[in-house]
CSV table of N, CA, C and O in Angstrom, one decimal:
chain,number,residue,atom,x,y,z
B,91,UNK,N,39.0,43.5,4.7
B,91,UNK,CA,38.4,42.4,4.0
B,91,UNK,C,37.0,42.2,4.6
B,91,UNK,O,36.7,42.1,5.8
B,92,UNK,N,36.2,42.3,3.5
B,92,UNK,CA,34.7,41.4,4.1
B,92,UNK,C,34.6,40.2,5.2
B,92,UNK,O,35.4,39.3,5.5
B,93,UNK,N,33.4,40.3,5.9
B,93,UNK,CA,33.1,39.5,6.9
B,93,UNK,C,31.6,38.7,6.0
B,93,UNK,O,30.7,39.2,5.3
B,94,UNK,N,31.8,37.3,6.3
B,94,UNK,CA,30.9,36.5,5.9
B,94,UNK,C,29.6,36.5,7.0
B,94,UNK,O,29.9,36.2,8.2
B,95,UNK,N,28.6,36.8,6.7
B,95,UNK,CA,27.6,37.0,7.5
B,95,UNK,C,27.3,35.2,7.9
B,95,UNK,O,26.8,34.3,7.2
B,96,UNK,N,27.7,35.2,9.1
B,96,UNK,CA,26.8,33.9,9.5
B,96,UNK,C,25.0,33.4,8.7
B,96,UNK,O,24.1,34.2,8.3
B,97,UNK,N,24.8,32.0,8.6
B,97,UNK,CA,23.8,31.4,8.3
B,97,UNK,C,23.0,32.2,6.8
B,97,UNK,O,21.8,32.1,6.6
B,98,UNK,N,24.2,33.1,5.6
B,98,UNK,CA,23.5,33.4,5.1
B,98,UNK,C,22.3,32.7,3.9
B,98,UNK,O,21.3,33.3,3.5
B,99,UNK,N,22.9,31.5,3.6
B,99,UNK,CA,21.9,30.8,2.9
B,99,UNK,C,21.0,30.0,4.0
B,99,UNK,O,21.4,29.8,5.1
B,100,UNK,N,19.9,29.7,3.6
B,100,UNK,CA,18.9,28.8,4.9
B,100,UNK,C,17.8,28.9,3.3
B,100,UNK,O,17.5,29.7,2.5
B,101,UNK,N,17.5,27.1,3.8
B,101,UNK,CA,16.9,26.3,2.9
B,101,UNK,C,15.6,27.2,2.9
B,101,UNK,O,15.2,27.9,3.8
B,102,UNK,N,14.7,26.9,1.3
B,102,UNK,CA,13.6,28.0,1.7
B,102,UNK,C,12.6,27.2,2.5
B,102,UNK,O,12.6,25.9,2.6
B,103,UNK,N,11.7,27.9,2.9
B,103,UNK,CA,10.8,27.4,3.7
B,103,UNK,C,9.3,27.0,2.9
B,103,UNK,O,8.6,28.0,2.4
B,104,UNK,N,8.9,25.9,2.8
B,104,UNK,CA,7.4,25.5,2.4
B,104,UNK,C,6.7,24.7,3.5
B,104,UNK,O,7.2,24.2,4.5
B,105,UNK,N,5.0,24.9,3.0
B,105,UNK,CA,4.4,24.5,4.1
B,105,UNK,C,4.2,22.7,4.0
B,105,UNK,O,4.2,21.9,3.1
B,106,UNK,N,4.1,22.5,5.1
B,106,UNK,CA,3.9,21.1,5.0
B,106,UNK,C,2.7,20.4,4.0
B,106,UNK,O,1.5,20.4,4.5
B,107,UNK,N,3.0,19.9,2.9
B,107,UNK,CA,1.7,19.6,2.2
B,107,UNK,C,0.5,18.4,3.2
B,107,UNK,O,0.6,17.8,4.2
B,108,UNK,N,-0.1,18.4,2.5
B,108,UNK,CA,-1.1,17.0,3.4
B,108,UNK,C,-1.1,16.3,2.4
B,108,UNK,O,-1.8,16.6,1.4
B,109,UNK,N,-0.5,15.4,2.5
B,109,UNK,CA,-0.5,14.1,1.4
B,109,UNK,C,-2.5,13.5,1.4
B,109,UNK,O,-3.0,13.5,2.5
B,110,UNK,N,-3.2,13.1,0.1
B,110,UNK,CA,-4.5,13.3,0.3
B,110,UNK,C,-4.6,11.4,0.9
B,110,UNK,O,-3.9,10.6,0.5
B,111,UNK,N,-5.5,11.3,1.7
B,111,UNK,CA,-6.3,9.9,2.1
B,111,UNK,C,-7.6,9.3,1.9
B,111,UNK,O,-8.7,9.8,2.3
B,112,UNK,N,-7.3,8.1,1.3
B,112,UNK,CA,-8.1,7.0,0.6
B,112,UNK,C,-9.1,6.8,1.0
B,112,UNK,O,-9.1,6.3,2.2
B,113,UNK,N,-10.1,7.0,0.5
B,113,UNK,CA,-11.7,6.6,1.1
B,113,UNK,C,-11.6,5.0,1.6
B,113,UNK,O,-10.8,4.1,1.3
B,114,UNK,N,-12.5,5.0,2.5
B,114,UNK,CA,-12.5,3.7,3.3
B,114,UNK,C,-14.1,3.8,3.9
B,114,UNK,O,-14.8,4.7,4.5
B,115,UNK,N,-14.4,2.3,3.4
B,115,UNK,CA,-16.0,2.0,4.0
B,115,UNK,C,-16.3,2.1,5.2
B,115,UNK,O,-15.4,1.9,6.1
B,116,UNK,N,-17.6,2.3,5.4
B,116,UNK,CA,-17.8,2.4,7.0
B,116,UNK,C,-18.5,1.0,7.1
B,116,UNK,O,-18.9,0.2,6.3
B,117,UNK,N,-18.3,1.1,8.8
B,117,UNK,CA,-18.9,-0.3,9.1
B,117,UNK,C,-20.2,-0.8,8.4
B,117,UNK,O,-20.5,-1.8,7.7
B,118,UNK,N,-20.9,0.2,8.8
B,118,UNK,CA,-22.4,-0.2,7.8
B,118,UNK,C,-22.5,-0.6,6.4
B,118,UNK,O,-23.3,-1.4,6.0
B,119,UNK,N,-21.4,0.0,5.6
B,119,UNK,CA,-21.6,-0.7,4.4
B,119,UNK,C,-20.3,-2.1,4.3
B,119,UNK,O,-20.3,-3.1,3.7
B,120,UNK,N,-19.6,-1.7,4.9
B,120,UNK,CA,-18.4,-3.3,5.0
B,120,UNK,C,-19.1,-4.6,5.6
B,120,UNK,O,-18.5,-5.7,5.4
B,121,UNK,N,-20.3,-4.7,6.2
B,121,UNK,CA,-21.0,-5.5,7.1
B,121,UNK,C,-20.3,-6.2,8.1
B,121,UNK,O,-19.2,-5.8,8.5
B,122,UNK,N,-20.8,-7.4,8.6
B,122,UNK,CA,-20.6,-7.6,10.2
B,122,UNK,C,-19.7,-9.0,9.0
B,122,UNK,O,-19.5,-9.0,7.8
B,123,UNK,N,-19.3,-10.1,10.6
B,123,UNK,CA,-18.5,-11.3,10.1
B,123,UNK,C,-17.0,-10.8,9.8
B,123,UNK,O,-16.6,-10.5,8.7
B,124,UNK,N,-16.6,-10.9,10.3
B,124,UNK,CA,-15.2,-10.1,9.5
B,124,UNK,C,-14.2,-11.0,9.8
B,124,UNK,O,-14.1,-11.5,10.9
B,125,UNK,N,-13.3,-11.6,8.6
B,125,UNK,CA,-13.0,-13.0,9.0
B,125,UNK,C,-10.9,-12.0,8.5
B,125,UNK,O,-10.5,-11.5,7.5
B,126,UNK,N,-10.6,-12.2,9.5
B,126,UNK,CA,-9.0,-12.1,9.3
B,126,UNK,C,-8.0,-13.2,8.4
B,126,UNK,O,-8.4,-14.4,8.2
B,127,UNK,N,-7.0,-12.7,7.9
B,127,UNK,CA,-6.1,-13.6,7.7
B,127,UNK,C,-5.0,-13.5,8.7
B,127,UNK,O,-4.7,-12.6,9.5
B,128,UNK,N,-4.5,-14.7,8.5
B,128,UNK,CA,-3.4,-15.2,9.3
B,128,UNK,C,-2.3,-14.7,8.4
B,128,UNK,O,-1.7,-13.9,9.0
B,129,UNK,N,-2.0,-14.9,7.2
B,129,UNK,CA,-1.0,-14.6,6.5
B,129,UNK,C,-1.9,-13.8,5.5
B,129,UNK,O,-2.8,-14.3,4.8
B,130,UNK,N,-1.6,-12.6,5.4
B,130,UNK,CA,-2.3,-11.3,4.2
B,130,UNK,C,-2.0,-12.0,3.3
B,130,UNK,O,-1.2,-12.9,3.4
B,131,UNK,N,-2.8,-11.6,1.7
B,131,UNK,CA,-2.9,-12.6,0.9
B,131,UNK,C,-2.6,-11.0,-0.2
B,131,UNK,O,-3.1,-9.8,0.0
B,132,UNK,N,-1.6,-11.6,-1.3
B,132,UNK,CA,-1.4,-10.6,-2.2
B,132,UNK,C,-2.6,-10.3,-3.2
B,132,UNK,O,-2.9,-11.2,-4.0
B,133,UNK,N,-3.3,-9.2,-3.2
B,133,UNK,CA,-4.0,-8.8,-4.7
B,133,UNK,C,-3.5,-7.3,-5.1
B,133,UNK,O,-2.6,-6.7,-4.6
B,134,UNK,N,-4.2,-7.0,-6.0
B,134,UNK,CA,-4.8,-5.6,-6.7
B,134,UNK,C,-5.4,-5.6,-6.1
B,134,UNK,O,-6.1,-6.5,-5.5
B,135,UNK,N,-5.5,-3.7,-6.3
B,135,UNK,CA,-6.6,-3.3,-5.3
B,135,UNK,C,-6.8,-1.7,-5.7
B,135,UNK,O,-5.9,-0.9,-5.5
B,136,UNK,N,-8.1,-1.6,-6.4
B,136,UNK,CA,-8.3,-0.5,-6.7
B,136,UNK,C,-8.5,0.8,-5.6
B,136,UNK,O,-9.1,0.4,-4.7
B,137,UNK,N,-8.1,2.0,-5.6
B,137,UNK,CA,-8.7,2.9,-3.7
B,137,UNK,C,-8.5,4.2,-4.4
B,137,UNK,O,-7.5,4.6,-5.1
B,138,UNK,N,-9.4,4.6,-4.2
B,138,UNK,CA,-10.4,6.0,-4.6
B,138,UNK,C,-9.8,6.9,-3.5
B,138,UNK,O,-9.8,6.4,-2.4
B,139,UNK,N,-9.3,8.0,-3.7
B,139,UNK,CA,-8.9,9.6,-3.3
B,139,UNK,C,-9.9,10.3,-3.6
B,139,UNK,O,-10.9,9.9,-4.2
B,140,UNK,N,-9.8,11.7,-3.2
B,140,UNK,CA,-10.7,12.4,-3.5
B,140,UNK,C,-10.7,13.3,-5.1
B,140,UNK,O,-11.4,14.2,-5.5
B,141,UNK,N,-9.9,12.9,-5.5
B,141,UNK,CA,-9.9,13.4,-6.4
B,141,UNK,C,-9.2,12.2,-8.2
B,141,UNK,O,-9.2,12.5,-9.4
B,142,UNK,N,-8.8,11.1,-7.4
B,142,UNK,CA,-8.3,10.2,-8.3
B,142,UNK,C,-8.9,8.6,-8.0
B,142,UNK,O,-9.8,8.3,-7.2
B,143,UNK,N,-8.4,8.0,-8.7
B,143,UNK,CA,-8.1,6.4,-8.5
B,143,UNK,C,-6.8,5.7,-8.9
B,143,UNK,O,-6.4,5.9,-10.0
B,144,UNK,N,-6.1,4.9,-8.0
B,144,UNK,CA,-5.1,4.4,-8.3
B,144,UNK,C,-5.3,2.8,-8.0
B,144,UNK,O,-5.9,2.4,-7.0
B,145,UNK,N,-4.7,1.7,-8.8
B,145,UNK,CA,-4.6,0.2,-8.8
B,145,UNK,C,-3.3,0.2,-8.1
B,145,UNK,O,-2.3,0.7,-8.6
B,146,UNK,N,-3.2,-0.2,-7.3
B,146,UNK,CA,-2.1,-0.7,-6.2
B,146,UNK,C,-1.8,-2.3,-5.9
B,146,UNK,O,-2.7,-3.1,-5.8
B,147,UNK,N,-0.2,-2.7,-5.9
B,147,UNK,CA,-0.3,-3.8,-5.3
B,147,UNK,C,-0.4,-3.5,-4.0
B,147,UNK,O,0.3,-2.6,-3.5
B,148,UNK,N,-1.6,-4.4,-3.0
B,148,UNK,CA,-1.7,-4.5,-1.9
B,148,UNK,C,-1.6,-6.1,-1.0
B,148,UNK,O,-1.0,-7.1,-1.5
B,149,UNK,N,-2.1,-6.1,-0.1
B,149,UNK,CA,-2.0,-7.3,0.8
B,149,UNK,C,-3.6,-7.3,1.5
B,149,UNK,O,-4.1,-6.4,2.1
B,150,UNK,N,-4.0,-8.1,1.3
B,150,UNK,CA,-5.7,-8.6,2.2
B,150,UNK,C,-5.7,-8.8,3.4
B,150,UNK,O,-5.1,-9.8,3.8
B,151,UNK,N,-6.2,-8.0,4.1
B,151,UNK,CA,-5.6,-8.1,5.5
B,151,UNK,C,-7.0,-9.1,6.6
B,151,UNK,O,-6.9,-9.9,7.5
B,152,UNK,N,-8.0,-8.6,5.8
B,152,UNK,CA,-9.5,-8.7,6.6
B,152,UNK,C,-10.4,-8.8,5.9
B,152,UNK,O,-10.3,-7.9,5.0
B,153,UNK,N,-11.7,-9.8,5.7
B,153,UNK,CA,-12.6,-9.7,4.6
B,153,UNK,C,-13.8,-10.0,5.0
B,153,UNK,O,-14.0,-10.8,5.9
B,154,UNK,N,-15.0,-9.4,4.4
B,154,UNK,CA,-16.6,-9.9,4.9
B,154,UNK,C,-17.1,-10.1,3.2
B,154,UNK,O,-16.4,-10.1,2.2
B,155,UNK,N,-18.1,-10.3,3.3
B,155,UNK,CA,-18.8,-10.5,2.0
B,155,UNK,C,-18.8,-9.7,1.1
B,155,UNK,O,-18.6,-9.9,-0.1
B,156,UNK,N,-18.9,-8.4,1.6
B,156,UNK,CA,-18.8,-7.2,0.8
B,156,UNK,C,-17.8,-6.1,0.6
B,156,UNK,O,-18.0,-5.0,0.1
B,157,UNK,N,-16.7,-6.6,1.2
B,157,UNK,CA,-15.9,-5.9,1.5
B,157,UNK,C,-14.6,-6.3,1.6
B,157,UNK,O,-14.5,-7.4,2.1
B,158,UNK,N,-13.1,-5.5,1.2
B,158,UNK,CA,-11.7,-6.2,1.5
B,158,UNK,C,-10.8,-4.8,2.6
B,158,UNK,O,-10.5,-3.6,2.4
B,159,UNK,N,-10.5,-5.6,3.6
B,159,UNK,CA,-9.4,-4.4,4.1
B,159,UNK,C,-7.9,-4.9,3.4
B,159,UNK,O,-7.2,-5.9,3.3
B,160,UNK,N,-7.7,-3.5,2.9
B,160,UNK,CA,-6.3,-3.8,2.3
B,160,UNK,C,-5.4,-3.2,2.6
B,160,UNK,O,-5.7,-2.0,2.9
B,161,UNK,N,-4.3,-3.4,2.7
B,161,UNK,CA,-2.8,-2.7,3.2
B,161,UNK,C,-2.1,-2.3,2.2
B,161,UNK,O,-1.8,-3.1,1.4
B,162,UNK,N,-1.7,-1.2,2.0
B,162,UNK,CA,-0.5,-1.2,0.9
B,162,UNK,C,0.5,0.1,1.0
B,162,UNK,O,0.1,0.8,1.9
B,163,UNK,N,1.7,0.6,0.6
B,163,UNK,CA,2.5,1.3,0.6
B,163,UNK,C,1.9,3.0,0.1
B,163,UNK,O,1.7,3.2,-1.1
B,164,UNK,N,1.6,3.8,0.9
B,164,UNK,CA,1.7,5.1,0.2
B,164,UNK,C,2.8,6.0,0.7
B,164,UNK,O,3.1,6.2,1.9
B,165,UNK,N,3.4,6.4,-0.4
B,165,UNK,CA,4.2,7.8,0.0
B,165,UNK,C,5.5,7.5,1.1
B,165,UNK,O,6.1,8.4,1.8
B,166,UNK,N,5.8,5.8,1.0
B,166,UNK,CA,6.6,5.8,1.7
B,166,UNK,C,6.4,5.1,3.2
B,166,UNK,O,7.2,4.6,4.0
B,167,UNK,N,4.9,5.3,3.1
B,167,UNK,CA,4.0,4.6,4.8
B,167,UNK,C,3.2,3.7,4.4
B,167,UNK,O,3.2,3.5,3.1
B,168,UNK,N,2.4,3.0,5.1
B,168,UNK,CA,1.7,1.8,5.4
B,168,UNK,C,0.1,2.9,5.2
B,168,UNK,O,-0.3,4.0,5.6
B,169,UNK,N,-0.2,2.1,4.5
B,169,UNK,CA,-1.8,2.8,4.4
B,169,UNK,C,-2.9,1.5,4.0
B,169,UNK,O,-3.0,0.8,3.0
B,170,UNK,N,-3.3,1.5,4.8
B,170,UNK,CA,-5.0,0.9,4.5
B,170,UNK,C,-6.1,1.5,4.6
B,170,UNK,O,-6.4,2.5,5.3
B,171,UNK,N,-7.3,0.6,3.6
B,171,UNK,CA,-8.5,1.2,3.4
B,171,UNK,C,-9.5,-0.3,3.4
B,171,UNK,O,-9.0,-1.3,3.1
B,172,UNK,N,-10.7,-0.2,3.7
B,172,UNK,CA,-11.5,-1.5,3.4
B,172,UNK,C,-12.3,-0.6,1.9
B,172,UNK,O,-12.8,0.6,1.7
B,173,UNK,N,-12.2,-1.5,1.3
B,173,UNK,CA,-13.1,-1.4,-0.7
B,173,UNK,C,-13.6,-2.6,-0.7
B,173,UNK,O,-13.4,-3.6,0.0
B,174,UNK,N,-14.7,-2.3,-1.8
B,174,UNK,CA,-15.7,-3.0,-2.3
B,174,UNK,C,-14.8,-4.6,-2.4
B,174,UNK,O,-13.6,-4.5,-2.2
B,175,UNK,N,-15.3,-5.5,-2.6
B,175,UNK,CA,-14.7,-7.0,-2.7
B,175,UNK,C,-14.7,-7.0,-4.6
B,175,UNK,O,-14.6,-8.1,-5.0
B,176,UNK,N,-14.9,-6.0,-5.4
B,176,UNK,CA,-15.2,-5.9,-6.5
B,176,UNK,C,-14.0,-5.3,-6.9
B,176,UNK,O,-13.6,-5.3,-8.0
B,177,UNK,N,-13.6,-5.0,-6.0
B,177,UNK,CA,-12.5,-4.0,-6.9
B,177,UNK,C,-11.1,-4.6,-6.2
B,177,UNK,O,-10.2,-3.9,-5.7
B,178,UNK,N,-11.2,-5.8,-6.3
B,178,UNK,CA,-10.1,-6.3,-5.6
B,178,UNK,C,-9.8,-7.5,-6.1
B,178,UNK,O,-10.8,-8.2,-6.3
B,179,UNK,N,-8.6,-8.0,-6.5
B,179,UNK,CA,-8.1,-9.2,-7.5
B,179,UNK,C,-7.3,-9.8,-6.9
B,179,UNK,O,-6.8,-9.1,-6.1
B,180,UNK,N,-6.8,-11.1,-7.1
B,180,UNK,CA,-6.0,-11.7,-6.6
B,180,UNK,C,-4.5,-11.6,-7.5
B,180,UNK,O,-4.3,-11.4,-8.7
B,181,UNK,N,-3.5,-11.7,-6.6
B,181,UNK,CA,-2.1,-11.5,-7.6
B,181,UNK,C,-1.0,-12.4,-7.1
B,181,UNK,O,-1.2,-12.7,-5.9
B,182,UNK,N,0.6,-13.1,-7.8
B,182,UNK,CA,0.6,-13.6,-7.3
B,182,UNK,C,2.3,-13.2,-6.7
B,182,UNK,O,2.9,-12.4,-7.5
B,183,UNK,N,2.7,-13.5,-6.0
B,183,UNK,CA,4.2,-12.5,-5.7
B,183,UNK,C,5.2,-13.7,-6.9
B,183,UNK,O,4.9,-14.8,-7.5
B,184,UNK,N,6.1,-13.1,-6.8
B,184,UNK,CA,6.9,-13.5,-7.9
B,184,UNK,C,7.9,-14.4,-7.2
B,184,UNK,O,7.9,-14.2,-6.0
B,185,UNK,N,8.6,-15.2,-7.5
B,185,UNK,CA,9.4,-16.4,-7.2
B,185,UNK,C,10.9,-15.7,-8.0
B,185,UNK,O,11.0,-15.3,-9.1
B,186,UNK,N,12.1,-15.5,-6.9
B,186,UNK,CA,13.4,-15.5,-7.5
B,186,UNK,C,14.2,-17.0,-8.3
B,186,UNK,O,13.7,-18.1,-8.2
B,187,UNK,N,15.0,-16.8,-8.8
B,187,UNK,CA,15.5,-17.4,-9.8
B,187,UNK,C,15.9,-18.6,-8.6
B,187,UNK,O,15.3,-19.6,-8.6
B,188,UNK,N,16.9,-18.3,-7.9
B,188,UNK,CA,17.5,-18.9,-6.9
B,188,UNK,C,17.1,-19.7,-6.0
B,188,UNK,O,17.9,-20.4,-5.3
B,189,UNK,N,15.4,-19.7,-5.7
B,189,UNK,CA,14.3,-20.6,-5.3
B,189,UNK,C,13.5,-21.0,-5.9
B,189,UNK,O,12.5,-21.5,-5.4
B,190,UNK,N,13.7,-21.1,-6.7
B,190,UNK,CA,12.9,-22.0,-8.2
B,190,UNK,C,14.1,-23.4,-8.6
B,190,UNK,O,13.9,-24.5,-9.1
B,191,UNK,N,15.2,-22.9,-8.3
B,191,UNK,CA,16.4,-24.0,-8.4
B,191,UNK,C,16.0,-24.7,-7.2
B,191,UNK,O,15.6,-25.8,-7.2
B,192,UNK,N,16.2,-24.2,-6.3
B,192,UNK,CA,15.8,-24.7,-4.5
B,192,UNK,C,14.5,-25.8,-4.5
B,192,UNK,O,14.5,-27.0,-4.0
B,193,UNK,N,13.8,-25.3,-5.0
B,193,UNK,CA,12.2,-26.5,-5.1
B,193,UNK,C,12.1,-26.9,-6.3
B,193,UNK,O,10.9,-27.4,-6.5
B,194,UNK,N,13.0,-27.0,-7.4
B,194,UNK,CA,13.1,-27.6,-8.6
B,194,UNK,C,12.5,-29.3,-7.9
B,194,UNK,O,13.0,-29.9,-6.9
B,195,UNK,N,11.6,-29.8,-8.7
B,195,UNK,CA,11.5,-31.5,-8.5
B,195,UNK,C,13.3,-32.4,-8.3
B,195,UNK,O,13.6,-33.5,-7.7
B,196,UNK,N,14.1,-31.7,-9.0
B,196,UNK,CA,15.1,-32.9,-9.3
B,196,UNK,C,16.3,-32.4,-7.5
B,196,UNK,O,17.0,-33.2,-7.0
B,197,UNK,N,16.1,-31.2,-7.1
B,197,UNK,CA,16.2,-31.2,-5.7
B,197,UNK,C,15.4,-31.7,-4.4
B,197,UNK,O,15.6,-31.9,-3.2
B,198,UNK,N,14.5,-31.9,-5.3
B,198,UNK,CA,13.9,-32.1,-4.2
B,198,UNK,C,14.0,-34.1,-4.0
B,198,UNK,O,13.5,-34.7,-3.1
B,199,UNK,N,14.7,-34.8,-5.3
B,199,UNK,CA,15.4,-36.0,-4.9
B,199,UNK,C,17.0,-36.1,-4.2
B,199,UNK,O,17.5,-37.2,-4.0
B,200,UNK,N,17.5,-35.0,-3.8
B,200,UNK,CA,18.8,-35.6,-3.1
B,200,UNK,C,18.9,-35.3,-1.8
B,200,UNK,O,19.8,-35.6,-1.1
């Protein structure tokens, strides 16, 4: 009887791709003043690749006149970029059913 060759299947092998990364302003054009938040504030937020554009929900982390630093999810990780203050909107997070009963006016008498 045949002998089973150890380890004959093994997963194939690919190269690690480089997931691509979001342009981000430099200091000189983000300018000085840079005023933090305490609690990130939900918008849209447009962020340019090198090859695309994608609208993301993101979180406002940091802001000057001309500029937003934003946080948001890529690929599974935490990615920020600072963008134009133009390309950035305010949004608002959504309220579950179950906390809308919670702060209903008629709870909030007993």
């Amino acid at each position: 009887m045949g002998r089973r060759r150890e380890n004959r299947w093994q997963p194939p092998e690919h190269p690690e791709v480089e997931r691509p990364r979001a342009y981000s302003l430099s200091e000189d054009a983000r300018g000085a003043d840079v005023c933090h938040a305490v609690t990130p504030k939900p918008v849209w937020a447009w962020i340019q690749f090198p090859t695309f554009h994608v609208r993301v929900k993101a979180f406002a982390k940091s802001w000057t006149r001309d500029a937003v630093l934003v946080e948001w999810a890529q690929f599974g990780q935490q990615a920020e970029a600072w963008v134009w203050r133009s390309a950035v909107k305010h949004r608002t997070l959504r309220v579950d059913q179950a906390d809308r009963a919670n702060r209903s006016p008629q709870n909030a008498l007993r």
